[in-house]
Structures are given as C-alpha cells and as structure tokens.
Amino acid sequence: SVSAFLLNRSSDLAMYIIMSTDWQKEVFGIQINKDGSKYVGLYKNGAFDGRGRLILHKGDYYEGEFKQNKANGFGKYVNTKGEIYIGNWKDDRQEGEGELILKDGSRYNGQFKEGKKNGKGKITWNDSSYYEGDFINNYYDGYGVYMMRNKKAYIGEWKRRHLLIKT
C-alpha cells in the first residue's frame, strides 16, 4: 500500500509530501519551500534522487536527473533571461557534452568542465559567424577557426580569444 505523508522537516520548508511504501527506496514527492521554490520528482533516502524538476523562486528551473540533491546526469536548465542549457551535469555544474542557447539565438555546442566551456566546441553567433576549436575556461584557447559572416576566416592558435599564430 502507498502512503502519503505531509512533513515539515525544517524552518525553510513550507510543505513536503511523499508518496511511499518505504522511505529508503526511490519514491515520488513534492517539496515546496517558504521562498517559493518547488521540487517535484523522485527521492531516495530523503534527497532529490532520480528524475525531477526544481523550480527556483525567481522562475529559473532545472529538469532532469538528480543525485543527492544536485543536478547529476542529463538535464535542461532554463533561466528567466531566456538562456537554456541542455546537456550533462555533475554536482550542479555543466560537465561533459552540452548545448548553451542564449536569448539572442547564439549557441555553443561542445564540452564543458566545472560549468565552463572547456575542450572542443563551436560557438555560433546570431549573425552566422562562428568559432570552432579549443576552449579553456570559456575562452577560445588553443587551435581554432573563426569564420566571420563575410566568410573571411582566421585560422590558427588562440590565447584568451586573441589570435596568436595564423596558419
């Protein structure tokens, strides 16, 4: 049999509803906090764990996989500025392959590490110009190609968004 529990675990929590036969197993629940943020999804051992949706009080939301109350696995984050990230997460940060879409239509497809563009990637601006190549800490850094919308290309070694050596 499935039971529903209404709990108040802390002073930050307004409401907590769990549908469960066994608290230690994966269960479905809803948590509404006093600040207006809300989580709807799976829990395990009292933590967000499995698929869920976290809506923050200012309107940003994350929908995807959780592990121990953090975004871990594949998910989508949308903020109120109109930016969208779809891809992999580790401990609440973008990690691995993902796509970042900005409000103006510009987009980055590629690798992330600890929430920053790191590794191979391509950023395409809304005027169709692009940079494709290596990134370090959100900068073009390493070998890459910058193609302007007039099709003029800058190819070579980059350091913190500056072309050092043309090839």
XYZ file of C-alpha atoms in Angstrom:
167
model
C 0.000 0.000 0.000
C 1.134 3.527 -0.761
C 1.052 6.165 1.937
C 1.163 9.944 1.662
C 2.979 11.936 4.320
C 2.933 15.661 4.943
C 6.107 16.633 6.728
C 7.737 19.833 7.920
C 11.450 18.985 8.120
C 12.968 22.438 8.705
C 12.196 26.116 9.109
C 12.912 26.672 5.378
C 10.327 24.123 4.322
C 6.695 25.038 3.891
C 5.386 21.667 2.718
C 6.745 18.224 1.926
C 4.587 15.431 0.504
C 5.910 11.914 -0.061
C 4.114 9.009 -1.686
C 5.823 5.896 -0.391
C 5.706 2.381 0.869
C 9.321 2.522 2.048
C 11.259 5.759 2.744
C 14.611 4.084 1.929
C 13.544 3.258 -1.628
C 13.030 5.567 -4.572
C 9.768 7.448 -4.010
C 7.831 10.282 -5.632
C 7.438 13.545 -3.729
C 6.695 17.240 -3.830
C 8.596 19.814 -1.789
C 7.524 23.460 -1.567
C 9.876 25.821 0.262
C 8.978 29.056 2.048
C 10.985 31.053 -0.539
C 8.591 29.773 -3.241
C 10.944 27.242 -4.820
C 9.474 23.825 -5.559
C 10.762 20.331 -6.336
C 8.605 17.649 -7.921
C 10.207 14.298 -8.550
C 11.915 11.244 -7.183
C 13.603 10.974 -3.788
C 15.864 8.376 -2.259
C 16.881 8.423 1.404
C 15.258 11.850 1.787
C 17.226 13.538 -1.038
C 16.370 14.521 -4.620
C 17.488 11.402 -6.450
C 16.345 10.355 -9.917
C 14.260 12.335 -12.376
C 12.770 15.598 -11.155
C 12.016 19.259 -11.725
C 13.322 22.054 -9.479
C 11.713 25.466 -9.954
C 13.575 28.266 -8.185
C 11.732 31.160 -6.543
C 12.816 33.645 -9.263
C 11.498 31.402 -12.058
C 14.630 29.570 -13.278
C 14.170 25.815 -13.481
C 16.121 22.599 -13.945
C 14.513 19.425 -15.205
C 16.452 16.204 -15.379
C 18.472 13.781 -13.295
C 19.390 14.398 -9.636
C 21.732 12.609 -7.256
C 21.932 13.596 -3.563
C 20.064 16.916 -4.088
C 22.285 18.022 -7.016
C 21.862 18.045 -10.775
C 23.763 14.956 -11.945
C 23.291 13.291 -15.318
C 21.345 14.674 -18.267
C 19.138 17.725 -17.804
C 17.830 21.053 -19.031
C 18.219 24.408 -17.251
C 16.216 27.476 -18.284
C 16.679 30.893 -16.675
C 14.492 33.989 -16.727
C 16.995 35.766 -19.040
C 15.976 33.334 -21.788
C 19.146 31.227 -21.681
C 18.871 27.447 -21.997
C 21.420 24.736 -21.287
C 20.721 21.160 -22.373
C 23.288 18.518 -21.584
C 25.222 16.715 -18.903
C 25.646 17.827 -15.282
C 27.871 16.884 -12.388
C 27.314 18.293 -8.881
C 25.129 21.202 -10.117
C 27.575 22.245 -12.881
C 27.627 21.676 -16.626
C 30.018 18.781 -17.272
C 30.709 16.846 -20.483
C 28.734 17.435 -23.677
C 26.091 20.122 -23.833
C 24.433 22.957 -25.707
C 24.025 26.507 -24.403
C 21.482 28.699 -26.216
C 21.446 32.428 -25.468
C 18.470 34.785 -25.685
C 19.767 36.374 -28.921
C 19.921 32.949 -30.621
C 23.679 32.480 -30.310
C 24.629 28.962 -29.269
C 27.544 26.906 -28.048
C 27.763 23.165 -28.700
C 30.596 21.287 -27.124
C 32.375 20.237 -23.996
C 32.035 21.701 -20.502
C 34.090 21.198 -17.366
C 33.049 22.531 -13.948
C 30.407 24.792 -15.514
C 32.684 26.390 -18.141
C 33.347 25.819 -21.824
C 36.397 23.540 -21.823
C 37.598 21.230 -24.584
C 36.306 21.069 -28.158
C 33.357 23.199 -29.121
C 31.661 25.537 -31.549
C 30.031 28.861 -30.791
C 27.748 30.271 -33.485
C 26.505 33.840 -33.178
C 23.128 35.011 -34.444
C 24.804 36.673 -37.489
C 26.073 33.157 -38.514
C 29.729 33.885 -37.725
C 31.361 31.199 -35.596
C 34.419 29.969 -33.765
C 35.155 26.251 -33.764
C 38.040 24.745 -31.886
C 39.550 24.565 -28.422
C 38.166 26.299 -25.333
C 39.680 26.795 -21.886
C 37.646 28.440 -19.097
C 35.113 29.964 -21.550
C 37.814 31.456 -23.846
C 38.908 30.355 -27.321
C 42.248 28.945 -26.324
C 44.247 26.553 -28.489
C 43.790 25.728 -32.154
C 40.647 27.018 -33.831
C 38.859 28.650 -36.736
C 36.982 31.939 -36.501
C 34.718 32.396 -39.537
C 33.190 35.824 -39.990
C 29.790 36.231 -41.647
C 31.542 37.572 -44.793
C 33.329 34.168 -44.935
C 36.734 35.627 -44.014
C 38.467 33.032 -41.839
C 41.041 33.398 -39.089
C 42.709 30.045 -38.522
C 45.423 29.311 -36.017
C 46.474 29.284 -32.394
C 44.355 31.345 -29.972
C 45.009 32.558 -26.427
C 42.145 34.007 -24.356
C 40.188 34.974 -27.521
C 43.211 36.509 -29.293
C 44.756 35.023 -32.441
C 48.472 34.428 -31.808
C 49.687 32.451 -34.796
C 47.938 32.235 -38.160
C 48.256 29.036 -40.142
